[in-house]
GROMACS .gro file of C-alpha atoms in nm:
model
  498
    1MET     CA    1  -5.171  -1.878  -0.241
    2SER     CA    2  -5.190  -1.783   0.127
    3LYS     CA    3  -5.239  -1.422   0.231
    4HIS     CA    4  -4.940  -1.209   0.333
    5PHE     CA    5  -4.912  -1.248   0.711
    6VAL     CA    6  -4.848  -0.956   0.947
    7PRO     CA    7  -4.749  -1.049   1.305
    8GLU     CA    8  -4.959  -0.920   1.593
    9ASN     CA    9  -4.832  -0.636   1.812
   10LEU     CA   10  -4.580  -0.530   1.548
   11PRO     CA   11  -4.386  -0.229   1.680
   12THR     CA   12  -4.408   0.092   1.480
   13HIS     CA   13  -4.089   0.239   1.630
   14LEU     CA   14  -3.769   0.075   1.755
   15GLN     CA   15  -3.554   0.247   2.016
   16HIS     CA   16  -3.195   0.199   2.130
   17TYR     CA   17  -3.147   0.019   2.462
   18ILE     CA   18  -2.871   0.189   2.662
   19ASN     CA   19  -2.789   0.129   3.029
   20GLY     CA   20  -3.119  -0.050   3.089
   21GLU     CA   21  -3.341   0.213   2.926
   22PHE     CA   22  -3.513   0.247   2.588
   23VAL     CA   23  -3.409   0.577   2.430
   24ASP     CA   24  -3.427   0.757   2.099
   25SER     CA   25  -3.125   0.914   1.933
   26ILE     CA   26  -3.023   1.237   2.103
   27GLY     CA   27  -3.078   1.432   1.781
   28GLY     CA   28  -3.400   1.244   1.698
   29GLN     CA   29  -3.261   1.079   1.384
   30THR     CA   30  -3.452   0.777   1.250
   31PHE     CA   31  -3.458   0.547   0.948
   32ASP     CA   32  -3.742   0.356   0.784
   33VAL     CA   33  -3.771  -0.022   0.815
   34GLN     CA   34  -3.947  -0.211   0.537
   35GLU     CA   35  -4.066  -0.565   0.497
   36PRO     CA   36  -3.960  -0.752   0.182
   37VAL     CA   37  -4.287  -0.895   0.053
   38THR     CA   38  -4.450  -0.565  -0.045
   39ASN     CA   39  -4.145  -0.341   0.019
   40THR     CA   40  -4.353  -0.109   0.234
   41ASN     CA   41  -4.231   0.068   0.547
   42TYR     CA   42  -4.381  -0.079   0.863
   43ALA     CA   43  -4.171   0.097   1.131
   44THR     CA   44  -3.910   0.356   1.205
   45ALA     CA   45  -3.595   0.289   1.406
   46ALA     CA   46  -3.376   0.525   1.602
   47SER     CA   47  -3.061   0.595   1.400
   48ALA     CA   48  -2.751   0.613   1.619
   49GLN     CA   49  -2.509   0.901   1.569
   50PRO     CA   50  -2.166   0.932   1.733
   51ALA     CA   51  -2.315   1.087   2.049
   52ASP     CA   52  -2.549   0.790   2.091
   53VAL     CA   53  -2.264   0.544   2.040
   54ASP     CA   54  -2.067   0.733   2.307
   55LEU     CA   55  -2.353   0.683   2.553
   56ALA     CA   56  -2.379   0.310   2.479
   57VAL     CA   57  -2.004   0.254   2.509
   58ALA     CA   58  -1.988   0.460   2.831
   59ALA     CA   59  -2.268   0.250   2.983
   60ALA     CA   60  -2.095  -0.072   2.884
   61LYS     CA   61  -1.759   0.048   3.014
   62LYS     CA   62  -1.909   0.158   3.348
   63ALA     CA   63  -2.084  -0.178   3.389
   64PHE     CA   64  -1.759  -0.359   3.315
   65LYS     CA   65  -1.546  -0.149   3.551
   66GLU     CA   66  -1.789  -0.145   3.842
   67GLY     CA   67  -1.942  -0.489   3.809
   68PRO     CA   68  -2.111  -0.693   3.933
   69TRP     CA   69  -2.122  -0.895   3.611
   70SER     CA   70  -1.751  -0.885   3.523
   71LYS     CA   71  -1.662  -0.983   3.880
   72MET     CA   72  -1.912  -1.268   3.923
   73LEU     CA   73  -1.811  -1.628   3.967
   74PRO     CA   74  -1.860  -1.831   3.647
   75ARG     CA   75  -2.136  -2.036   3.816
   76GLU     CA   76  -2.335  -1.719   3.893
   77ARG     CA   77  -2.308  -1.599   3.533
   78SER     CA   78  -2.396  -1.948   3.413
   79ARG     CA   79  -2.729  -1.942   3.600
   80VAL     CA   80  -2.830  -1.619   3.425
   81LEU     CA   81  -2.724  -1.757   3.085
   82HIS     CA   82  -2.940  -2.067   3.136
   83LYS     CA   83  -3.235  -1.840   3.222
   84ILE     CA   84  -3.171  -1.646   2.901
   85ALA     CA   85  -3.175  -1.976   2.709
   86ASP     CA   86  -3.505  -2.082   2.870
   87ILE     CA   87  -3.673  -1.752   2.781
   88VAL     CA   88  -3.538  -1.752   2.423
   89GLU     CA   89  -3.658  -2.109   2.370
   90SER     CA   90  -4.005  -2.027   2.502
   91ARG     CA   91  -4.041  -1.751   2.240
   92ASP     CA   92  -3.966  -1.962   1.932
   93GLU     CA   93  -4.309  -1.908   1.778
   94GLU     CA   94  -4.303  -1.529   1.820
   95LEU     CA   95  -3.943  -1.503   1.702
   96SER     CA   96  -3.996  -1.713   1.390
   97LEU     CA   97  -4.293  -1.497   1.284
   98LEU     CA   98  -4.098  -1.173   1.335
   99GLU     CA   99  -3.788  -1.309   1.163
  100SER     CA  100  -3.983  -1.438   0.863
  101TYR     CA  101  -4.177  -1.112   0.830
  102ASP     CA  102  -3.869  -0.891   0.856
  103SER     CA  103  -3.620  -1.087   0.643
  104GLY     CA  104  -3.833  -1.284   0.393
  105LEU     CA  105  -3.705  -1.615   0.531
  106PRO     CA  106  -3.954  -1.901   0.478
  107ILE     CA  107  -4.138  -1.965   0.803
  108THR     CA  108  -4.036  -2.332   0.814
  109GLN     CA  109  -3.669  -2.225   0.802
  110ALA     CA  110  -3.725  -1.947   1.057
  111LYS     CA  111  -3.868  -2.196   1.305
  112GLY     CA  112  -3.601  -2.349   1.521
  113GLN     CA  113  -3.386  -2.034   1.513
  114ALA     CA  114  -3.478  -1.965   1.877
  115ARG     CA  115  -3.383  -2.319   1.981
  116ARG     CA  116  -3.046  -2.282   1.811
  117ALA     CA  117  -2.996  -1.939   1.969
  118ALA     CA  118  -3.087  -2.081   2.310
  119GLU     CA  119  -2.837  -2.362   2.260
  120ASN     CA  120  -2.561  -2.105   2.208
  121PHE     CA  121  -2.632  -1.963   2.555
  122ARG     CA  122  -2.655  -2.309   2.713
  123PHE     CA  123  -2.329  -2.414   2.552
  124PHE     CA  124  -2.131  -2.120   2.692
  125ALA     CA  125  -2.313  -2.136   3.026
  126ASP     CA  126  -2.172  -2.486   3.066
  127LEU     CA  127  -1.833  -2.406   2.912
  128ILE     CA  128  -1.741  -2.121   3.149
  129VAL     CA  129  -1.808  -2.344   3.450
  130ALA     CA  130  -1.602  -2.630   3.308
  131GLN     CA  131  -1.326  -2.405   3.171
  132VAL     CA  132  -0.977  -2.528   3.264
  133ASP     CA  133  -0.663  -2.320   3.216
  134ASN     CA  134  -0.302  -2.430   3.214
  135SER     CA  135  -0.061  -2.438   3.502
  136PHE     CA  136   0.307  -2.535   3.474
  137ARG     CA  137   0.537  -2.646   3.754
  138VAL     CA  138   0.912  -2.673   3.780
  139PRO     CA  139   0.938  -2.885   4.100
  140GLY     CA  140   1.092  -2.696   4.389
  141ARG     CA  141   1.167  -2.390   4.175
  142GLN     CA  142   0.874  -2.225   4.006
  143MET     CA  143   0.498  -2.233   3.957
  144ASN     CA  144   0.333  -2.074   3.653
  145TYR     CA  145  -0.038  -2.044   3.583
  146VAL     CA  146  -0.276  -1.871   3.343
  147ASN     CA  147  -0.518  -1.611   3.478
  148ARG     CA  148  -0.801  -1.563   3.228
  149LYS     CA  149  -0.984  -1.230   3.239
  150PRO     CA  150  -1.263  -1.059   3.042
  151ILE     CA  151  -1.134  -0.773   2.828
  152GLY     CA  152  -1.396  -0.497   2.845
  153VAL     CA  153  -1.646  -0.361   2.593
  154ALA     CA  154  -1.712  -0.579   2.288
  155ALA     CA  155  -1.865  -0.429   1.973
  156LEU     CA  156  -2.086  -0.688   1.804
  157ILE     CA  157  -2.192  -0.604   1.447
  158THR     CA  158  -2.425  -0.857   1.288
  159PRO     CA  159  -2.570  -0.922   0.939
  160TRP     CA  160  -2.925  -0.931   0.807
  161ASN     CA  161  -2.945  -1.302   0.726
  162VAL     CA  162  -3.085  -1.512   1.016
  163PRO     CA  163  -3.015  -1.207   1.237
  164PHE     CA  164  -3.136  -1.330   1.577
  165MET     CA  165  -2.933  -1.650   1.566
  166GLN     CA  166  -2.625  -1.467   1.436
  167GLU     CA  167  -2.658  -1.223   1.727
  168SER     CA  168  -2.673  -1.511   1.975
  169TRP     CA  169  -2.346  -1.656   1.835
  170LYS     CA  170  -2.169  -1.339   1.951
  171LEU     CA  171  -2.374  -1.234   2.253
  172ALA     CA  172  -2.350  -1.568   2.435
  173PRO     CA  173  -1.968  -1.600   2.456
  174ALA     CA  174  -1.908  -1.225   2.496
  175ILE     CA  175  -2.142  -1.200   2.793
  176ALA     CA  176  -2.057  -1.544   2.935
  177THR     CA  177  -1.691  -1.452   2.973
  178GLY     CA  178  -1.776  -1.135   3.169
  179ASN     CA  179  -1.755  -0.862   2.906
  180SER     CA  180  -2.008  -0.588   2.840
  181VAL     CA  181  -2.141  -0.544   2.486
  182VAL     CA  182  -2.277  -0.296   2.237
  183LEU     CA  183  -2.476  -0.475   1.966
  184LYS     CA  184  -2.542  -0.308   1.631
  185PRO     CA  185  -2.769  -0.525   1.413
  186ALA     CA  186  -2.808  -0.477   1.038
  187SER     CA  187  -3.038  -0.190   0.946
  188TYR     CA  188  -3.229  -0.406   0.695
  189THR     CA  189  -3.353  -0.644   0.968
  190PRO     CA  190  -3.365  -0.477   1.311
  191LEU     CA  191  -3.695  -0.627   1.428
  192SER     CA  192  -3.591  -0.942   1.617
  193ALA     CA  193  -3.297  -0.765   1.788
  194GLY     CA  194  -3.561  -0.566   1.973
  195LEU     CA  195  -3.647  -0.882   2.168
  196TRP     CA  196  -3.308  -0.901   2.345
  197PRO     CA  197  -3.358  -0.619   2.602
  198GLU     CA  198  -3.673  -0.777   2.743
  199ILE     CA  199  -3.514  -1.125   2.745
  200PHE     CA  200  -3.198  -1.007   2.925
  201ARG     CA  201  -3.394  -0.797   3.171
  202GLU     CA  202  -3.623  -1.089   3.261
  203ALA     CA  203  -3.323  -1.320   3.307
  204GLY     CA  204  -3.154  -1.081   3.550
  205LEU     CA  205  -2.862  -0.952   3.343
  206PRO     CA  206  -2.740  -0.633   3.516
  207GLU     CA  207  -2.805  -0.299   3.347
  208GLY     CA  208  -2.530  -0.175   3.117
  209VAL     CA  209  -2.392  -0.519   3.035
  210PHE     CA  210  -2.603  -0.533   2.717
  211ASN     CA  211  -2.657  -0.224   2.503
  212LEU     CA  212  -2.835  -0.212   2.167
  213ILE     CA  213  -2.802   0.058   1.902
  214PHE     CA  214  -2.969   0.076   1.564
  215GLY     CA  215  -2.820   0.262   1.271
  216SER     CA  216  -2.616   0.252   0.956
  217GLY     CA  217  -2.282   0.081   0.916
  218SER     CA  218  -2.126   0.394   0.771
  219VAL     CA  219  -2.213   0.611   1.071
  220ALA     CA  220  -2.298   0.406   1.382
  221GLY     CA  221  -2.091   0.102   1.288
  222ASP     CA  222  -1.788   0.301   1.177
  223TYR     CA  223  -1.781   0.515   1.492
  224LEU     CA  224  -1.831   0.209   1.715
  225VAL     CA  225  -1.539   0.026   1.553
  226LYS     CA  226  -1.311   0.329   1.596
  227HIS     CA  227  -1.418   0.404   1.952
  228PRO     CA  228  -1.111   0.411   2.181
  229ASP     CA  229  -1.303   0.246   2.468
  230VAL     CA  230  -1.395  -0.059   2.257
  231PRO     CA  231  -1.106  -0.311   2.260
  232LEU     CA  232  -1.294  -0.595   2.085
  233VAL     CA  233  -1.481  -0.602   1.754
  234SER     CA  234  -1.666  -0.906   1.622
  235PHE     CA  235  -1.819  -0.856   1.276
  236THR     CA  236  -2.008  -1.079   1.037
  237GLY     CA  237  -2.078  -0.943   0.689
  238ASP     CA  238  -1.930  -0.886   0.347
  239SER     CA  239  -1.557  -0.887   0.276
  240SER     CA  240  -1.527  -0.525   0.163
  241THR     CA  241  -1.681  -0.400   0.489
  242GLY     CA  242  -1.451  -0.637   0.677
  243ALA     CA  243  -1.150  -0.478   0.509
  244THR     CA  244  -1.276  -0.130   0.606
  245ILE     CA  245  -1.322  -0.241   0.968
  246SER     CA  246  -0.976  -0.398   0.975
  247THR     CA  247  -0.821  -0.070   0.855
  248ALA     CA  248  -1.024   0.140   1.101
  249ALA     CA  249  -0.937  -0.082   1.399
  250ALA     CA  250  -0.564  -0.118   1.321
  251PRO     CA  251  -0.438   0.204   1.488
  252TYR     CA  252  -0.603   0.093   1.816
  253PHE     CA  253  -0.465  -0.264   1.811
  254LYS     CA  254  -0.813  -0.401   1.875
  255GLY     CA  255  -0.899  -0.768   1.894
  256LEU     CA  256  -1.074  -0.852   1.565
  257SER     CA  257  -1.292  -1.143   1.464
  258LEU     CA  258  -1.416  -1.107   1.106
  259GLU     CA  259  -1.647  -1.367   0.951
  260LEU     CA  260  -1.683  -1.250   0.593
  261GLY     CA  261  -1.811  -1.361   0.252
  262GLY     CA  262  -1.789  -1.692   0.076
  263LYS     CA  263  -1.808  -1.855  -0.265
  264SER     CA  264  -1.794  -2.208  -0.138
  265PRO     CA  265  -1.735  -2.507  -0.366
  266ALA     CA  266  -1.938  -2.828  -0.350
  267VAL     CA  267  -1.727  -3.094  -0.521
  268VAL     CA  268  -1.912  -3.402  -0.646
  269PHE     CA  269  -1.701  -3.697  -0.760
  270ALA     CA  270  -1.836  -3.972  -0.986
  271ASP     CA  271  -1.825  -4.228  -0.703
  272ALA     CA  272  -2.044  -4.018  -0.471
  273ASP     CA  273  -2.389  -4.113  -0.346
  274LEU     CA  274  -2.555  -3.900  -0.614
  275ASP     CA  275  -2.899  -3.879  -0.456
  276ALA     CA  276  -2.751  -3.763  -0.125
  277ALA     CA  277  -2.520  -3.519  -0.307
  278LEU     CA  278  -2.812  -3.383  -0.508
  279ASP     CA  279  -3.024  -3.329  -0.195
  280ALA     CA  280  -2.740  -3.149  -0.017
  281THR     CA  281  -2.620  -2.932  -0.304
  282VAL     CA  282  -2.970  -2.814  -0.397
  283PHE     CA  283  -3.046  -2.737  -0.032
  284GLY     CA  284  -2.701  -2.585   0.021
  285VAL     CA  285  -2.748  -2.306  -0.231
  286PHE     CA  286  -3.125  -2.245  -0.221
  287SER     CA  287  -3.201  -2.270   0.153
  288LEU     CA  288  -3.231  -1.941   0.345
  289ASN     CA  289  -3.317  -1.786   0.004
  290GLY     CA  290  -2.953  -1.839  -0.097
  291GLU     CA  291  -2.863  -1.561   0.147
  292ARG     CA  292  -2.606  -1.756   0.346
  293CYS     CA  293  -2.230  -1.708   0.369
  294THR     CA  294  -2.161  -2.083   0.363
  295ALA     CA  295  -2.380  -2.154   0.058
  296GLY     CA  296  -2.228  -2.407  -0.184
  297SER     CA  297  -2.280  -2.168  -0.473
  298ARG     CA  298  -2.020  -2.329  -0.702
  299VAL     CA  299  -2.100  -2.693  -0.774
  300LEU     CA  300  -1.806  -2.877  -0.933
  301VAL     CA  301  -1.906  -3.209  -1.089
  302GLN     CA  302  -1.687  -3.486  -1.235
  303ARG     CA  303  -1.743  -3.518  -1.609
  304ASP     CA  304  -1.849  -3.887  -1.600
  305ILE     CA  305  -2.171  -3.791  -1.420
  306TYR     CA  306  -2.191  -3.426  -1.521
  307ASP     CA  307  -2.476  -3.432  -1.776
  308ASP     CA  308  -2.699  -3.653  -1.565
  309PHE     CA  309  -2.631  -3.454  -1.248
  310VAL     CA  310  -2.688  -3.116  -1.414
  311THR     CA  311  -3.019  -3.231  -1.566
  312LYS     CA  312  -3.148  -3.356  -1.230
  313PHE     CA  313  -3.021  -3.047  -1.045
  314ALA     CA  314  -3.197  -2.812  -1.289
  315GLN     CA  315  -3.522  -3.007  -1.261
  316ARG     CA  316  -3.508  -2.987  -0.883
  317ALA     CA  317  -3.448  -2.612  -0.903
  318LYS     CA  318  -3.751  -2.569  -1.132
  319ASN     CA  319  -3.964  -2.762  -0.880
  320ILE     CA  320  -3.867  -2.545  -0.582
  321ARG     CA  321  -4.170  -2.368  -0.441
  322VAL     CA  322  -4.124  -1.990  -0.432
  323GLY     CA  323  -4.387  -1.816  -0.225
  324LEU     CA  324  -4.486  -1.596   0.064
  325PRO     CA  325  -4.250  -1.635   0.359
  326SER     CA  326  -4.546  -1.707   0.588
  327ASP     CA  327  -4.664  -2.005   0.377
  328PRO     CA  328  -4.542  -2.334   0.533
  329LYS     CA  329  -4.506  -2.481   0.181
  330THR     CA  330  -4.262  -2.209   0.069
  331GLU     CA  331  -3.902  -2.323   0.012
  332VAL     CA  332  -3.762  -1.993  -0.120
  333GLY     CA  333  -3.914  -1.667  -0.001
  334SER     CA  334  -3.848  -1.303  -0.079
  335LEU     CA  335  -3.497  -1.157  -0.078
  336VAL     CA  336  -3.437  -0.917   0.208
  337HIS     CA  337  -3.444  -0.578   0.032
  338PRO     CA  338  -3.498  -0.418  -0.312
  339LYS     CA  339  -3.133  -0.309  -0.332
  340HIS     CA  340  -3.014  -0.664  -0.271
  341PHE     CA  341  -3.273  -0.796  -0.518
  342GLU     CA  342  -3.130  -0.562  -0.785
  343LYS     CA  343  -2.778  -0.685  -0.713
  344VAL     CA  344  -2.880  -1.051  -0.750
  345MET     CA  345  -3.077  -0.980  -1.069
  346SER     CA  346  -2.778  -0.796  -1.218
  347TYR     CA  347  -2.563  -1.105  -1.163
  348ILE     CA  348  -2.827  -1.321  -1.331
  349GLU     CA  349  -2.805  -1.099  -1.640
  350ILE     CA  350  -2.426  -1.133  -1.635
  351GLY     CA  351  -2.464  -1.509  -1.595
  352LYS     CA  352  -2.671  -1.535  -1.912
  353LYS     CA  353  -2.358  -1.435  -2.104
  354GLU     CA  354  -2.126  -1.658  -1.901
  355GLY     CA  355  -2.309  -1.989  -1.866
  356ARG     CA  356  -2.587  -2.209  -1.998
  357LEU     CA  357  -2.911  -2.111  -1.825
  358LEU     CA  358  -3.104  -2.424  -1.723
  359ALA     CA  359  -3.352  -2.291  -1.465
  360GLY     CA  360  -3.484  -1.958  -1.343
  361GLY     CA  361  -3.314  -1.651  -1.481
  362GLY     CA  362  -3.549  -1.381  -1.357
  363ARG     CA  363  -3.839  -1.300  -1.129
  364ALA     CA  364  -4.029  -1.594  -0.984
  365GLU     CA  365  -4.351  -1.697  -1.154
  366GLY     CA  366  -4.655  -1.539  -0.990
  367PHE     CA  367  -4.447  -1.254  -0.843
  368GLU     CA  368  -4.366  -1.060  -1.157
  369ASN     CA  369  -4.472  -0.726  -1.014
  370GLU     CA  370  -4.425  -0.749  -0.637
  371GLY     CA  371  -4.167  -0.818  -0.370
  372ASN     CA  372  -3.809  -0.934  -0.417
  373TYR     CA  373  -3.875  -1.282  -0.554
  374VAL     CA  374  -3.607  -1.452  -0.762
  375ALA     CA  375  -3.666  -1.783  -0.937
  376PRO     CA  376  -3.401  -2.040  -0.829
  377THR     CA  377  -3.144  -2.000  -1.105
  378VAL     CA  378  -2.901  -2.259  -1.244
  379PHE     CA  379  -2.611  -2.189  -1.479
  380ALA     CA  380  -2.409  -2.480  -1.620
  381ASP     CA  381  -2.075  -2.494  -1.805
  382VAL     CA  382  -1.946  -2.191  -1.613
  383ALA     CA  383  -1.578  -2.110  -1.673
  384PRO     CA  384  -1.356  -2.037  -1.370
  385ASP     CA  385  -1.289  -1.678  -1.481
  386ALA     CA  386  -1.661  -1.595  -1.502
  387GLN     CA  387  -1.798  -1.334  -1.262
  388ILE     CA  388  -2.071  -1.570  -1.145
  389PHE     CA  389  -1.797  -1.822  -1.057
  390GLN     CA  390  -1.580  -1.568  -0.874
  391ASP     CA  391  -1.819  -1.322  -0.703
  392GLU     CA  392  -2.040  -1.377  -0.403
  393ILE     CA  393  -2.397  -1.327  -0.529
  394PHE     CA  394  -2.573  -1.412  -0.198
  395GLY     CA  395  -2.895  -1.526  -0.360
  396PRO     CA  396  -3.061  -1.835  -0.512
  397VAL     CA  397  -2.812  -1.860  -0.800
  398VAL     CA  398  -2.570  -2.148  -0.866
  399ALA     CA  399  -2.281  -2.196  -1.108
  400ILE     CA  400  -2.206  -2.556  -1.214
  401THR     CA  401  -1.868  -2.646  -1.366
  402PRO     CA  402  -1.729  -2.981  -1.487
  403PHE     CA  403  -1.390  -3.130  -1.398
  404ASP     CA  404  -1.198  -3.444  -1.501
  405THR     CA  405  -0.929  -3.515  -1.242
  406ASP     CA  406  -0.879  -3.466  -0.868
  407GLU     CA  407  -0.607  -3.212  -0.944
  408GLU     CA  408  -0.838  -3.009  -1.166
  409ALA     CA  409  -1.115  -3.023  -0.903
  410LEU     CA  410  -0.876  -2.891  -0.638
  411GLU     CA  411  -0.757  -2.610  -0.862
  412LEU     CA  412  -1.117  -2.507  -0.934
  413ALA     CA  413  -1.217  -2.533  -0.567
  414ASN     CA  414  -0.937  -2.298  -0.460
  415ASN     CA  415  -0.973  -2.059  -0.752
  416THR     CA  416  -1.148  -1.766  -0.579
  417LYS     CA  417  -1.046  -1.501  -0.331
  418TYR     CA  418  -1.276  -1.661  -0.072
  419GLY     CA  419  -1.217  -1.953   0.161
  420LEU     CA  420  -1.502  -2.000   0.407
  421ALA     CA  421  -1.659  -2.343   0.352
  422ALA     CA  422  -1.635  -2.641   0.117
  423TYR     CA  423  -1.833  -2.959   0.061
  424VAL     CA  424  -1.691  -3.283  -0.081
  425TRP     CA  425  -1.892  -3.582  -0.202
  426THR     CA  426  -1.708  -3.911  -0.262
  427SER     CA  427  -1.719  -4.268  -0.134
  428ASN     CA  428  -1.336  -4.290  -0.137
  429LEU     CA  429  -1.227  -4.229   0.222
  430LYS     CA  430  -0.861  -4.164   0.142
  431ARG     CA  431  -0.951  -3.915  -0.131
  432ALA     CA  432  -1.207  -3.742   0.094
  433HIS     CA  433  -0.957  -3.660   0.369
  434ASN     CA  434  -0.659  -3.579   0.148
  435PHE     CA  435  -0.871  -3.357  -0.076
  436ALA     CA  436  -1.029  -3.179   0.220
  437HIS     CA  437  -0.689  -3.103   0.372
  438GLN     CA  438  -0.577  -2.930   0.053
  439ILE     CA  439  -0.880  -2.704   0.016
  440ASP     CA  440  -0.818  -2.341   0.116
  441SER     CA  441  -1.116  -2.301   0.348
  442GLY     CA  442  -1.185  -2.266   0.717
  443MET     CA  443  -1.443  -2.547   0.718
  444VAL     CA  444  -1.504  -2.859   0.509
  445TRP     CA  445  -1.803  -3.093   0.518
  446LEU     CA  446  -1.741  -3.445   0.383
  447ASN     CA  447  -2.051  -3.622   0.248
  448SER     CA  448  -2.255  -3.388   0.465
  449ASN     CA  449  -2.483  -3.093   0.454
  450ASN     CA  450  -2.389  -2.785   0.658
  451VAL     CA  451  -2.440  -2.925   1.010
  452ARG     CA  452  -2.213  -2.765   1.268
  453ASP     CA  453  -2.112  -2.876   1.617
  454LEU     CA  454  -2.090  -2.572   1.847
  455ARG     CA  455  -1.757  -2.695   1.981
  456THR     CA  456  -1.584  -2.654   1.645
  457PRO     CA  457  -1.414  -2.336   1.518
  458PHE     CA  458  -1.612  -2.123   1.272
  459GLY     CA  459  -1.439  -1.889   1.028
  460GLY     CA  460  -1.256  -1.862   0.699
  461VAL     CA  461  -0.927  -1.787   0.526
  462LYS     CA  462  -0.831  -1.539   0.253
  463ALA     CA  463  -1.111  -1.285   0.194
  464SER     CA  464  -1.349  -1.494   0.404
  465GLY     CA  465  -1.221  -1.362   0.730
  466LEU     CA  466  -0.984  -1.333   1.018
  467GLY     CA  467  -0.983  -1.534   1.341
  468ARG     CA  468  -1.214  -1.807   1.468
  469GLU     CA  469  -1.514  -1.819   1.696
  470GLY     CA  470  -1.700  -2.119   1.834
  471GLY     CA  471  -1.626  -2.332   2.139
  472TYR     CA  472  -1.299  -2.256   2.316
  473ARG     CA  473  -1.196  -2.023   2.033
  474SER     CA  474  -1.473  -1.784   2.136
  475VAL     CA  475  -1.356  -1.796   2.497
  476ASP     CA  476  -1.002  -1.718   2.377
  477PHE     CA  477  -1.124  -1.423   2.170
  478TYR     CA  478  -1.335  -1.263   2.443
  479THR     CA  479  -1.075  -1.303   2.720
  480THR     CA  480  -0.711  -1.219   2.777
  481GLN     CA  481  -0.475  -1.479   2.918
  482GLN     CA  482  -0.237  -1.341   3.177
  483SER     CA  483   0.067  -1.547   3.268
  484ILE     CA  484   0.154  -1.549   3.640
  485GLN     CA  485   0.500  -1.672   3.750
  486ILE     CA  486   0.584  -1.759   4.112
  487THR     CA  487   0.931  -1.841   4.243
  488LEU     CA  488   0.913  -2.123   4.499
  489ASN     CA  489   1.278  -2.111   4.601
  490GLU     CA  490   1.558  -1.864   4.557
  491ALA     CA  491   1.509  -1.612   4.278
  492HIS     CA  492   1.861  -1.674   4.143
  493SER     CA  493   1.883  -1.320   4.007
  494PRO     CA  494   2.229  -1.217   3.881
  495LYS     CA  495   2.385  -0.976   4.132
  496PHE     CA  496   2.446  -0.663   3.928
  497GLY     CA  497   2.619  -0.374   4.101
  498VAL     CA  498   2.732  -0.568   4.407
   0.00000   0.00000   0.00000
């Protein structure tokens, strides 16, 4: 087994970045940051209190009101965004090491995160230059056109799974469209967020446009969401927190984009390419340590192939290599934090009463006394009312359930409060499309692993979220569309009071 890797030049203290300066919290509050392999503290981070949030929001508001960023031509902003992308891409090696160390993500899955993050900036750098808005003409009478404007200060609150890339999903469109931002990353994984200030500064982003605060969701996040000078809130995280944010933001009529939890079905019909389906469903629930909102954590299999599929799936799960995140051979690393590890383990104990355990079921072999390592766990014959069928576990745990007919498969697929993603495996083209259309989810992959085009909308229905981001939907969220009407002839106003 390789030795636990510690990146060079690891910071021992993380500071907020407000109005172009690194600062501690006014009252000196901090919190400890730990890495998930040995669960030891390696750094402290400034912990934002309301007064610190006020400073960050004030800086962002001032930058928005006074410019120059919000008043720049799209081409000028685009040049800076492309520079950001170049710098991000050049730091892929450093980023992947930091991300793997901080989150427990296997290094091979952390690599490439910078390239994907850079692509988010390139995409919106191109989109804002090519953006076309509607105009409408009534010949000889009236001209109407849409004037698109940035809105102001956007609060961006991001989760602890693949944090840097998730931050880029929000930062790129928010900044591209001319807004200023306050980013609050998850307190479990703040390390890679500390790279953004240097990247933005080097690329020439004006001071105050980007502000970074560290802190808890209950204090810093809550106050940021309720702040009267923050008209936009984009949040990715669990559904209960999303509901709290929705309630807190309601009195202010804020723009909300909430990408929340999932318990996504992967439906495998008897006529599917079984090898391809097996590859995708195993990867879909165990990649990123199972800590992914779009994980296909409920695998629904047609009864004709059920026994064979379940046997092969369980064997694949037993063969998955659990190891140190820094080991290139590792396929599942350490879960992000001891508290999350305890949650996942508690669901495994519940699952032992609700399904037939075929693989895993506890700590990973070789890591019985250290870290947050869970053996990839497979439960078969899981009933639809089981907790492990209904609840988002967010770890390397899968529930497999048989079905007989298309109707039964659809009922099972839709039988949770979530509706983020779904995966369908069948060689019948008519069935594939008709079935996909009837699934209650924001996204469906047909005979495909989770591969997403940046132009498509991302988001869910039901408890999986509110609104859509991605492509033009992100531009719509981060801008307001003002309708301008011009009379080209007589106004034809009724003559009251003549």
